[in-house]
PDB file of C-alpha atoms in Angstrom:
ATOM      1  CA  MET A 183       0.489  -0.232   0.538  1.00 38.00           C
ATOM      2  CA  LYS A 184       2.819   2.672   0.779  1.00 41.00           C
ATOM      3  CA  ALA A 185       5.458   1.854  -2.157  1.00 40.00           C
ATOM      4  CA  ASP A 186       1.401   3.373  -4.233  1.00 64.00           C
ATOM      5  CA  PHE A 187       1.150   6.595  -2.546  1.00 73.00           C
ATOM      6  CA  PRO A 188       1.129   9.564  -4.994  1.00 80.00           C
ATOM      7  CA  GLN A 189       5.326  10.644  -4.792  1.00 77.00           C
ATOM      8  CA  PRO A 190       6.199  13.971  -2.613  1.00 79.00           C
ATOM      9  CA  PRO A 191       6.142  17.025  -5.816  1.00 78.00           C
ATOM     10  CA  ILE A 192       8.740  20.113  -5.555  1.00 71.00           C
ATOM     11  CA  THR A 193       6.192  21.690  -5.967  1.00 76.00           C
ATOM     12  CA  GLY A 194       2.508  22.448  -5.331  1.00 85.00           C
ATOM     13  CA  ILE A 195       3.011  20.716  -2.130  1.00 88.00           C
ATOM     14  CA  HIS A 196      -0.969  21.620  -0.182  1.00 89.00           C
ATOM     15  CA  THR A 197      -2.843  20.244  -3.366  1.00 91.00           C
ATOM     16  CA  TRP A 198      -0.309  16.400  -2.760  1.00 90.00           C
ATOM     17  CA  VAL A 199      -1.381  17.072   1.088  1.00 92.00           C
ATOM     18  CA  MET A 200      -4.865  16.678  -0.299  1.00 92.00           C
ATOM     19  CA  GLU A 201      -3.961  13.892  -2.066  1.00 91.00           C
ATOM     20  CA  PHE A 202      -2.798  11.898   0.037  1.00 90.00           C
ATOM     21  CA  ALA A 203      -5.220  12.207   2.443  1.00 92.00           C
ATOM     22  CA  TRP A 204      -7.272  11.253  -0.375  1.00 91.00           C
ATOM     23  CA  HIS A 205      -5.177   8.291  -0.758  1.00 88.00           C
ATOM     24  CA  CYS A 206      -4.885   6.996   2.380  1.00 88.00           C
ATOM     25  CA  ARG A 207      -9.343   7.592   3.083  1.00 89.00           C
ATOM     26  CA  LYS A 208      -9.371   5.085   0.347  1.00 86.00           C
ATOM     27  CA  GLY A 209      -6.430   2.546   1.556  1.00 83.00           C
ATOM     28  CA  GLY A 210      -8.789   1.574   4.567  1.00 85.00           C
ATOM     29  CA  ILE A 211      -6.146   4.015   6.695  1.00 87.00           C
ATOM     30  CA  ASN A 212      -7.078   5.173   9.754  1.00 88.00           C
ATOM     31  CA  ALA A 213      -6.906   9.857  10.322  1.00 90.00           C
ATOM     32  CA  VAL A 214      -4.872  10.094  12.707  1.00 88.00           C
ATOM     33  CA  GLU A 215      -2.573   7.247  11.233  1.00 84.00           C
ATOM     34  CA  ALA A 216      -2.935   9.013   7.724  1.00 87.00           C
ATOM     35  CA  VAL A 217      -2.019  12.809  10.122  1.00 88.00           C
ATOM     36  CA  ARG A 218       0.893  11.338  10.993  1.00 83.00           C
ATOM     37  CA  LEU A 219       2.314   9.710   7.042  1.00 83.00           C
ATOM     38  CA  ILE A 220       1.800  12.460   5.657  1.00 87.00           C
ATOM     39  CA  GLN A 221       3.734  14.804   8.842  1.00 83.00           C
ATOM     40  CA  ALA A 222       6.219  12.840   8.000  1.00 78.00           C
ATOM     41  CA  TYR A 223       7.129  14.031   4.438  1.00 81.00           C
ATOM     42  CA  ASP A 224       7.862  17.465   6.497  1.00 77.00           C
ATOM     43  CA  GLY A 225      11.847  17.630   5.722  1.00 71.00           C
ATOM     44  CA  THR A 226      11.684  15.137   3.244  1.00 73.00           C
ATOM     45  CA  LEU A 227       9.461  18.108   0.884  1.00 77.00           C
ATOM     46  CA  ARG A 228      11.137  21.656   0.190  1.00 73.00           C
ATOM     47  CA  ARG A 229       8.866  23.562   1.895  1.00 78.00           C
ATOM     48  CA  HIS A 230       7.734  22.683   5.959  1.00 74.00           C
ATOM     49  CA  LEU A 231       4.877  21.646   6.107  1.00 83.00           C
ATOM     50  CA  GLN A 232       2.351  24.721   8.059  1.00 83.00           C
ATOM     51  CA  PRO A 233       1.067  23.297  11.600  1.00 78.00           C
ATOM     52  CA  ARG A 234      -2.400  21.844  10.730  1.00 87.00           C
ATOM     53  CA  GLU A 235      -1.737  21.515   7.230  1.00 90.00           C
ATOM     54  CA  ALA A 236      -2.399  17.924   7.305  1.00 90.00           C
ATOM     55  CA  ALA A 237      -5.148  17.528   9.365  1.00 91.00           C
ATOM     56  CA  ASP A 238      -6.503  19.781   7.923  1.00 92.00           C
ATOM     57  CA  ALA A 239      -6.956  17.995   4.537  1.00 93.00           C
ATOM     58  CA  VAL A 240      -6.974  14.756   6.191  1.00 92.00           C
ATOM     59  CA  GLU A 241     -10.173  16.684   7.894  1.00 92.00           C
ATOM     60  CA  LYS A 242     -11.596  17.388   4.752  1.00 92.00           C
ATOM     61  CA  ALA A 243     -10.883  14.280   3.112  1.00 92.00           C
ATOM     62  CA  TYR A 244     -12.466  11.402   5.620  1.00 92.00           C
ATOM     63  CA  SER A 245     -15.790  15.151   6.418  1.00 90.00           C
ATOM     64  CA  ALA A 246     -14.825  13.543   9.802  1.00 87.00           C
ATOM     65  CA  LYS A 247     -13.861  16.572  12.500  1.00 88.00           C
ATOM     66  CA  LEU A 248      -9.809  15.173  14.548  1.00 87.00           C
ATOM     67  CA  ASP A 249      -9.386  15.387  18.375  1.00 84.00           C
ATOM     68  CA  PRO A 250      -7.985  18.921  19.056  1.00 83.00           C
ATOM     69  CA  SER A 251      -5.242  17.087  20.706  1.00 78.00           C
ATOM     70  CA  VAL A 252      -4.351  15.910  16.986  1.00 75.00           C
ATOM     71  CA  ARG A 253      -5.027  18.561  15.764  1.00 77.00           C
ATOM     72  CA  SER A 254      -2.295  21.388  17.559  1.00 73.00           C
ATOM     73  CA  LYS A 255       0.291  18.374  17.636  1.00 69.00           C
ATOM     74  CA  ARG A 256       3.318  19.651  15.187  1.00 66.00           C
ATOM     75  CA  PRO A 257       6.025  18.107  13.138  1.00 62.00           C
ATOM     76  CA  PRO A 258       9.237  18.093  15.182  1.00 63.00           C
ATOM     77  CA  GLU A 259      11.767  20.791  14.663  1.00 73.00           C
ATOM     78  CA  LEU A 260      13.793  18.668  12.116  1.00 81.00           C
ATOM     79  CA  PRO A 261      12.106  15.958  10.200  1.00 85.00           C
ATOM     80  CA  THR A 262      12.706  12.266  11.875  1.00 87.00           C
ATOM     81  CA  TRP A 263      13.892  10.189   9.131  1.00 92.00           C
ATOM     82  CA  ASN A 264      11.307   8.872   5.984  1.00 91.00           C
ATOM     83  CA  SER A 265      12.790   5.228   4.578  1.00 93.00           C
ATOM     84  CA  THR A 266      10.143   4.915   3.421  1.00 91.00           C
ATOM     85  CA  GLU A 267      10.453   8.333   0.830  1.00 92.00           C
ATOM     86  CA  THR A 268      14.189   6.845   0.558  1.00 95.00           C
ATOM     87  CA  ALA A 269      13.011   2.982  -0.367  1.00 95.00           C
ATOM     88  CA  ARG A 270      11.554   5.012  -3.524  1.00 93.00           C
ATOM     89  CA  LEU A 271      14.394   7.003  -4.531  1.00 95.00           C
ATOM     90  CA  HIS A 272      15.995   4.738  -4.637  1.00 97.00           C
ATOM     91  CA  ARG A 273      14.123   1.879  -6.172  1.00 95.00           C
ATOM     92  CA  ASP A 274      12.167   4.515  -8.745  1.00 95.00           C
ATOM     93  CA  MET A 275      16.436   6.124  -8.963  1.00 96.00           C
ATOM     94  CA  GLN A 276      18.680   2.729  -9.502  1.00 96.00           C
ATOM     95  CA  THR A 277      21.036   5.172  -8.989  1.00 97.00           C
ATOM     96  CA  THR A 278      24.499   3.411  -8.528  1.00 97.00           C
ATOM     97  CA  VAL A 279      27.467   4.901  -7.337  1.00 97.00           C
ATOM     98  CA  ALA A 280      28.813   4.457 -10.713  1.00 97.00           C
ATOM     99  CA  ASP A 281      25.778   6.108 -11.665  1.00 98.00           C
ATOM    100  CA  LEU A 282      27.946   9.769 -10.107  1.00 98.00           C
ATOM    101  CA  VAL A 283      32.020   8.651 -11.092  1.00 97.00           C
ATOM    102  CA  ALA A 284      30.275   8.821 -14.367  1.00 97.00           C
ATOM    103  CA  THR A 285      28.077  12.584 -14.300  1.00 97.00           C
ATOM    104  CA  SER A 286      30.968  13.255 -12.435  1.00 98.00           C
ATOM    105  CA  PRO A 287      32.239  16.616 -14.241  1.00 97.00           C
ATOM    106  CA  GLU A 288      35.736  16.063 -12.982  1.00 96.00           C
ATOM    107  CA  GLN A 289      37.016  12.560 -13.109  1.00 97.00           C
ATOM    108  CA  ASP A 290      40.118  10.412 -12.540  1.00 95.00           C
ATOM    109  CA  LEU A 291      39.680  11.975  -9.224  1.00 95.00           C
ATOM    110  CA  GLU A 292      41.073   8.626  -6.859  1.00 91.00           C
ATOM    111  CA  SER A 293      43.792  10.516  -8.220  1.00 93.00           C
ATOM    112  CA  PHE A 294      43.252  14.098  -6.911  1.00 95.00           C
ATOM    113  CA  HIS A 295      46.106  14.998  -4.071  1.00 96.00           C
ATOM    114  CA  PRO A 296      43.912  15.826  -0.982  1.00 97.00           C
ATOM    115  CA  ARG A 297      45.848  19.282  -1.583  1.00 97.00           C
ATOM    116  CA  GLY A 298      44.314  19.589  -4.595  1.00 96.00           C
ATOM    117  CA  ILE A 299      40.692  18.813  -3.308  1.00 97.00           C
ATOM    118  CA  LEU A 300      41.755  20.695  -0.470  1.00 98.00           C
ATOM    119  CA  GLU A 301      42.699  24.387  -2.783  1.00 97.00           C
ATOM    120  CA  ARG A 302      39.964  24.064  -4.802  1.00 97.00           C
ATOM    121  CA  LEU A 303      37.502  24.258  -2.228  1.00 98.00           C
ATOM    122  CA  PHE A 304      39.604  26.422   0.672  1.00 97.00           C
ATOM    123  CA  PRO A 305      40.803  28.985  -2.065  1.00 97.00           C
ATOM    124  CA  GLU A 306      41.810  32.113   0.280  1.00 96.00           C
ATOM    125  CA  PRO A 307      46.121  31.291   0.863  1.00 94.00           C
ATOM    126  CA  ASP A 308      45.724  32.534   4.296  1.00 96.00           C
ATOM    127  CA  GLY A 309      42.609  31.061   5.475  1.00 97.00           C
ATOM    128  CA  LEU A 310      42.519  28.626   8.321  1.00 98.00           C
ATOM    129  CA  VAL A 311      41.575  25.172   8.166  1.00 98.00           C
ATOM    130  CA  CYS A 312      41.954  22.577  10.417  1.00 98.00           C
ATOM    131  CA  ILE A 313      42.416  19.156  10.251  1.00 98.00           C
ATOM    132  CA  GLY A 314      42.102  16.167  12.301  1.00 97.00           C
ATOM    133  CA  GLU A 315      44.661  13.225  12.398  1.00 96.00           C
ATOM    134  CA  THR A 316      42.191  11.106  14.189  1.00 95.00           C
ATOM    135  CA  ALA A 317      39.275  13.746  15.909  1.00 92.00           C
ATOM    136  CA  PHE A 318      41.848  13.752  19.670  1.00 93.00           C
ATOM    137  CA  SER A 319      44.197  15.305  17.061  1.00 96.00           C
ATOM    138  CA  PHE A 320      43.663  18.588  15.252  1.00 97.00           C
ATOM    139  CA  HIS A 321      45.974  20.952  13.697  1.00 97.00           C
ATOM    140  CA  THR A 322      44.345  24.271  12.570  1.00 98.00           C
ATOM    141  CA  ALA A 323      47.036  26.474   9.728  1.00 98.00           C
ATOM    142  CA  PRO A 324      46.229  27.911   6.737  1.00 98.00           C
ATOM    143  CA  LEU A 325      46.886  25.064   3.826  1.00 97.00           C
ATOM    144  CA  ARG A 326      50.229  25.681   2.978  1.00 96.00           C
ATOM    145  CA  ASP A 327      51.311  24.590   6.624  1.00 97.00           C
ATOM    146  CA  HIS A 328      49.629  21.399   6.588  1.00 97.00           C
ATOM    147  CA  GLY A 329      52.058  17.997   5.798  1.00 93.00           C
ATOM    148  CA  ASN A 330      50.870  13.907   5.013  1.00 94.00           C
ATOM    149  CA  LEU A 331      47.000  15.607   3.652  1.00 97.00           C
ATOM    150  CA  ARG A 332      46.384  11.960   2.113  1.00 96.00           C
ATOM    151  CA  GLU A 333      46.999  10.273   5.835  1.00 96.00           C
ATOM    152  CA  LYS A 334      44.638  13.046   8.060  1.00 97.00           C
ATOM    153  CA  GLN A 335      41.153  10.888   7.959  1.00 97.00           C
ATOM    154  CA  PHE A 336      38.896  14.858   9.426  1.00 98.00           C
ATOM    155  CA  ILE A 337      37.895  18.496   8.682  1.00 98.00           C
ATOM    156  CA  ALA A 338      36.124  21.309   9.518  1.00 97.00           C
ATOM    157  CA  PRO A 339      33.004  22.662   6.835  1.00 96.00           C
ATOM    158  CA  ALA A 340      34.394  25.132   7.274  1.00 96.00           C
ATOM    159  CA  PHE A 341      37.313  27.896   7.495  1.00 96.00           C
ATOM    160  CA  MET A 342      38.228  28.679  11.347  1.00 96.00           C
ATOM    161  CA  LEU A 343      38.819  32.983  12.739  1.00 94.00           C
ATOM    162  CA  SER A 344      41.787  31.969  14.403  1.00 95.00           C
ATOM    163  CA  THR A 345      43.756  29.785  15.766  1.00 96.00           C
ATOM    164  CA  TYR A 346      42.834  28.617  18.868  1.00 95.00           C
ATOM    165  CA  GLY A 347      39.181  29.918  20.699  1.00 92.00           C
ATOM    166  CA  GLU A 348      37.691  28.725  23.366  1.00 91.00           C
ATOM    167  CA  THR A 349      35.308  25.529  24.506  1.00 86.00           C
ATOM    168  CA  GLN A 350      32.447  25.507  26.984  1.00 79.00           C
ATOM    169  CA  ASP A 351      34.258  23.996  29.827  1.00 83.00           C
ATOM    170  CA  GLY A 352      36.771  27.001  28.768  1.00 86.00           C
ATOM    171  CA  LYS A 353      39.960  25.908  27.481  1.00 89.00           C
ATOM    172  CA  LEU A 354      42.027  26.415  24.247  1.00 94.00           C
ATOM    173  CA  SER A 355      41.418  25.412  21.252  1.00 95.00           C
ATOM    174  CA  MET A 356      42.045  24.891  17.556  1.00 97.00           C
ATOM    175  CA  HIS A 357      38.845  22.739  17.078  1.00 96.00           C
ATOM    176  CA  ALA A 358      36.337  25.020  19.144  1.00 93.00           C
ATOM    177  CA  LYS A 359      33.085  25.822  18.024  1.00 89.00           C
ATOM    178  CA  SER A 360      33.982  30.115  19.075  1.00 91.00           C
ATOM    179  CA  ASN A 361      36.826  29.960  16.891  1.00 93.00           C
ATOM    180  CA  THR A 362      35.023  28.636  13.373  1.00 94.00           C
ATOM    181  CA  GLY A 363      33.352  30.283  10.899  1.00 92.00           C
ATOM    182  CA  PRO A 364      30.261  30.995   9.668  1.00 91.00           C
ATOM    183  CA  ARG A 365      30.112  26.890   7.519  1.00 93.00           C
ATOM    184  CA  ARG A 366      30.662  26.684   4.421  1.00 95.00           C
ATOM    185  CA  PHE A 367      29.546  24.252   2.849  1.00 97.00           C
ATOM    186  CA  ILE A 368      25.905  21.083   3.659  1.00 97.00           C
ATOM    187  CA  VAL A 369      27.788  17.940   4.697  1.00 98.00           C
ATOM    188  CA  CYS A 370      25.035  14.972   5.245  1.00 97.00           C
ATOM    189  CA  ASP A 371      26.171  12.248   5.814  1.00 96.00           C
ATOM    190  CA  PHE A 372      23.853   9.964   5.866  1.00 93.00           C
ATOM    191  CA  ASP A 373      24.656   6.817   7.511  1.00 83.00           C
ATOM    192  CA  GLU A 374      21.360   5.508   8.346  1.00 90.00           C
ATOM    193  CA  PRO A 375      19.392   4.789   5.183  1.00 96.00           C
ATOM    194  CA  ALA A 376      21.048   1.809   3.294  1.00 96.00           C
ATOM    195  CA  PRO A 377      24.206   2.179   1.702  1.00 97.00           C
ATOM    196  CA  GLU A 378      22.594   1.577  -1.017  1.00 97.00           C
ATOM    197  CA  GLN A 379      20.369   4.087  -0.803  1.00 98.00           C
ATOM    198  CA  HIS A 380      22.876   7.198  -0.963  1.00 98.00           C
ATOM    199  CA  PRO A 381      23.360   8.160  -4.185  1.00 98.00           C
ATOM    200  CA  ALA A 382      20.016   8.346  -4.982  1.00 97.00           C
ATOM    201  CA  ILE A 383      19.468  10.362  -2.629  1.00 97.00           C
ATOM    202  CA  ILE A 384      22.638  12.706  -3.404  1.00 98.00           C
ATOM    203  CA  VAL A 385      20.945  12.767  -7.155  1.00 97.00           C
ATOM    204  CA  HIS A 386      17.450  13.729  -5.642  1.00 95.00           C
ATOM    205  CA  LEU A 387      18.944  16.602  -3.490  1.00 95.00           C
ATOM    206  CA  ALA A 388      20.625  17.648  -6.921  1.00 96.00           C
ATOM    207  CA  LYS A 389      17.240  18.557  -8.191  1.00 92.00           C
ATOM    208  CA  PHE A 390      17.556  21.684  -5.376  1.00 92.00           C
ATOM    209  CA  ARG A 391      21.305  22.470  -4.775  1.00 95.00           C
ATOM    210  CA  PRO A 392      23.863  21.624  -6.183  1.00 97.00           C
ATOM    211  CA  VAL A 393      26.080  18.232  -5.153  1.00 98.00           C
ATOM    212  CA  VAL A 394      30.237  19.490  -4.885  1.00 98.00           C
ATOM    213  CA  MET A 395      31.328  16.571  -3.777  1.00 98.00           C
ATOM    214  CA  ALA A 396      30.255  13.178  -2.392  1.00 98.00           C
ATOM    215  CA  LEU A 397      33.089  10.790  -1.807  1.00 98.00           C
ATOM    216  CA  SER A 398      32.821   7.684   0.548  1.00 96.00           C
ATOM    217  CA  SER A 399      33.501   7.617   4.279  1.00 94.00           C
ATOM    218  CA  GLY A 400      35.489   5.109   4.050  1.00 92.00           C
ATOM    219  CA  GLY A 401      33.434   3.024   5.158  1.00 90.00           C
ATOM    220  CA  LYS A 402      29.985   2.129   3.848  1.00 89.00           C
ATOM    221  CA  SER A 403      27.528   5.598   3.583  1.00 94.00           C
ATOM    222  CA  LEU A 404      28.621   8.772   1.601  1.00 97.00           C
ATOM    223  CA  HIS A 405      28.517  12.070   2.251  1.00 97.00           C
ATOM    224  CA  ALA A 406      27.813  14.913   0.207  1.00 98.00           C
ATOM    225  CA  TRP A 407      28.604  18.426  -0.261  1.00 98.00           C
ATOM    226  CA  PHE A 408      26.609  21.113  -0.737  1.00 98.00           C
ATOM    227  CA  PRO A 409      26.964  25.409  -1.317  1.00 97.00           C
ATOM    228  CA  THR A 410      25.746  26.735   1.239  1.00 95.00           C
ATOM    229  CA  THR A 411      23.769  29.964   0.762  1.00 92.00           C
ATOM    230  CA  THR A 412      24.112  34.011   1.601  1.00 88.00           C
ATOM    231  CA  SER A 413      19.889  33.039   2.505  1.00 86.00           C
ATOM    232  CA  ILE A 414      19.687  32.234   5.925  1.00 81.00           C
ATOM    233  CA  GLU A 415      16.116  30.239   5.569  1.00 78.00           C
ATOM    234  CA  ASP A 416      17.086  28.951   2.248  1.00 86.00           C
ATOM    235  CA  ASP A 417      19.977  26.816   4.386  1.00 89.00           C
ATOM    236  CA  ARG A 418      17.968  25.219   6.720  1.00 84.00           C
ATOM    237  CA  LEU A 419      15.398  24.622   4.967  1.00 84.00           C
ATOM    238  CA  PHE A 420      16.741  22.604   2.786  1.00 90.00           C
ATOM    239  CA  TRP A 421      19.109  20.747   5.981  1.00 92.00           C
ATOM    240  CA  ARG A 422      15.794  20.102   7.064  1.00 89.00           C
ATOM    241  CA  LEU A 423      15.005  18.445   3.383  1.00 90.00           C
ATOM    242  CA  CYS A 424      18.496  16.651   3.133  1.00 94.00           C
ATOM    243  CA  ILE A 425      17.620  15.560   7.135  1.00 93.00           C
ATOM    244  CA  GLY A 426      14.343  14.044   6.945  1.00 91.00           C
ATOM    245  CA  LEU A 427      15.915  12.271   3.639  1.00 94.00           C
ATOM    246  CA  GLY A 428      18.023  10.352   6.509  1.00 95.00           C
ATOM    247  CA  ALA A 429      21.773  13.006   6.792  1.00 96.00           C
ATOM    248  CA  ASP A 430      22.359  13.010  10.256  1.00 94.00           C
ATOM    249  CA  PRO A 431      21.275  15.872  12.344  1.00 92.00           C
ATOM    250  CA  ALA A 432      24.500  16.044  13.964  1.00 92.00           C
ATOM    251  CA  LEU A 433      26.118  17.847  11.671  1.00 93.00           C
ATOM    252  CA  PHE A 434      23.963  20.025  11.342  1.00 91.00           C
ATOM    253  CA  ARG A 435      23.307  21.722  15.300  1.00 89.00           C
ATOM    254  CA  ASN A 436      27.773  21.793  14.932  1.00 90.00           C
ATOM    255  CA  HIS A 437      28.803  23.769  11.834  1.00 90.00           C
ATOM    256  CA  SER A 438      31.925  22.595  13.963  1.00 93.00           C
ATOM    257  CA  GLN A 439      31.683  19.005  13.660  1.00 94.00           C
ATOM    258  CA  PHE A 440      34.090  17.487  11.789  1.00 97.00           C
ATOM    259  CA  VAL A 441      33.744  15.121   8.429  1.00 97.00           C
ATOM    260  CA  ARG A 442      35.389  13.250   5.930  1.00 97.00           C
ATOM    261  CA  LEU A 443      38.776  14.733   3.946  1.00 98.00           C
ATOM    262  CA  PRO A 444      38.304  14.112   0.184  1.00 98.00           C
ATOM    263  CA  ASN A 445      40.909  11.472  -0.465  1.00 98.00           C
ATOM    264  CA  GLY A 446      42.226  10.996   3.364  1.00 97.00           C
ATOM    265  CA  THR A 447      42.385   7.985   4.406  1.00 97.00           C
ATOM    266  CA  ARG A 448      39.957   6.474   7.080  1.00 96.00           C
ATOM    267  CA  ASP A 449      41.651   4.762  10.401  1.00 94.00           C
ATOM    268  CA  ASN A 450      40.741   1.379   9.404  1.00 94.00           C
ATOM    269  CA  GLY A 451      43.100   2.583   6.350  1.00 96.00           C
ATOM    270  CA  ASN A 452      40.536   2.607   3.630  1.00 96.00           C
ATOM    271  CA  ARG A 453      40.257   5.755   1.102  1.00 96.00           C
ATOM    272  CA  GLN A 454      37.720   8.275   1.030  1.00 97.00           C
ATOM    273  CA  THR A 455      37.308   7.782  -2.854  1.00 97.00           C
ATOM    274  CA  VAL A 456      36.172  11.121  -3.944  1.00 98.00           C
ATOM    275  CA  VAL A 457      33.586   9.513  -6.931  1.00 98.00           C
ATOM    276  CA  TYR A 458      31.964  13.543  -8.007  1.00 98.00           C
ATOM    277  CA  PHE A 459      33.046  16.226  -7.960  1.00 98.00           C
ATOM    278  CA  ASN A 460      31.787  19.658  -9.775  1.00 98.00           C
ATOM    279  CA  PRO A 461      34.264  23.278  -9.292  1.00 96.00           C
ATOM    280  CA  ALA A 462      30.916  24.782 -10.721  1.00 96.00           C
ATOM    281  CA  ALA A 463      29.491  24.496  -7.841  1.00 97.00           C
ATOM    282  CA  LEU A 464      31.802  25.471  -5.259  1.00 96.00           C
ATOM    283  CA  PRO A 465      30.038  28.843  -3.840  1.00 90.00           C
TER     284      PRO A 465
END
């Protein structure tokens, strides 16, 4: 039954919500469950649902009044992973890692030295970047002063404001939130969806914002990098879209959190290989 639900559109969301509610009624789903199913899509849509949008549609479709507690229930501040939607994207699109490699504007990516990629991601010669061999061993300096980049695992996806900053417990650190500048990239770590779903999720998100880079975590997941914009609201909505499709919300909450360094090496010895790189999308 769920696989037959109408697919969410890029535009015309209000009409889709109404169509979804009618589909639930015809499928014998009770009204309260129908509201829950619609609200589960909040975060996987181009805009978030209005507080009572799902309940209003269900009341019209079912010709019934819902309990006030159901009507007043808002979607969570951040969406949860919509496993039904990511499974549908994978089923309908059948996109693979090989497809990402084949469509990458830059080719032969495995041969790229990490420094060459990072110089394009962080082009300011004197800009400070924080790079880590581990989550506890890291250094903040201009890119030219970092050595052994092939053996490094982590990087903060923003320029740092200063070499050191003060942590919440009053200690000095090269990787404190207080010395991390504005987010330069939205980085999505898709841990929850099955690995085979990741390429389709990334290609779907590219309908809303161009992909700068996709790379292997050196484990099972793919990470996708997208440019930030000058609009805080647009970036927030895009984050909701990503999180609803399985991106780790921790990276939204903490703009200084480390992400995988492109073509670096994970602690298990696996290469964090870049599979897609589009310099034209750089901010």
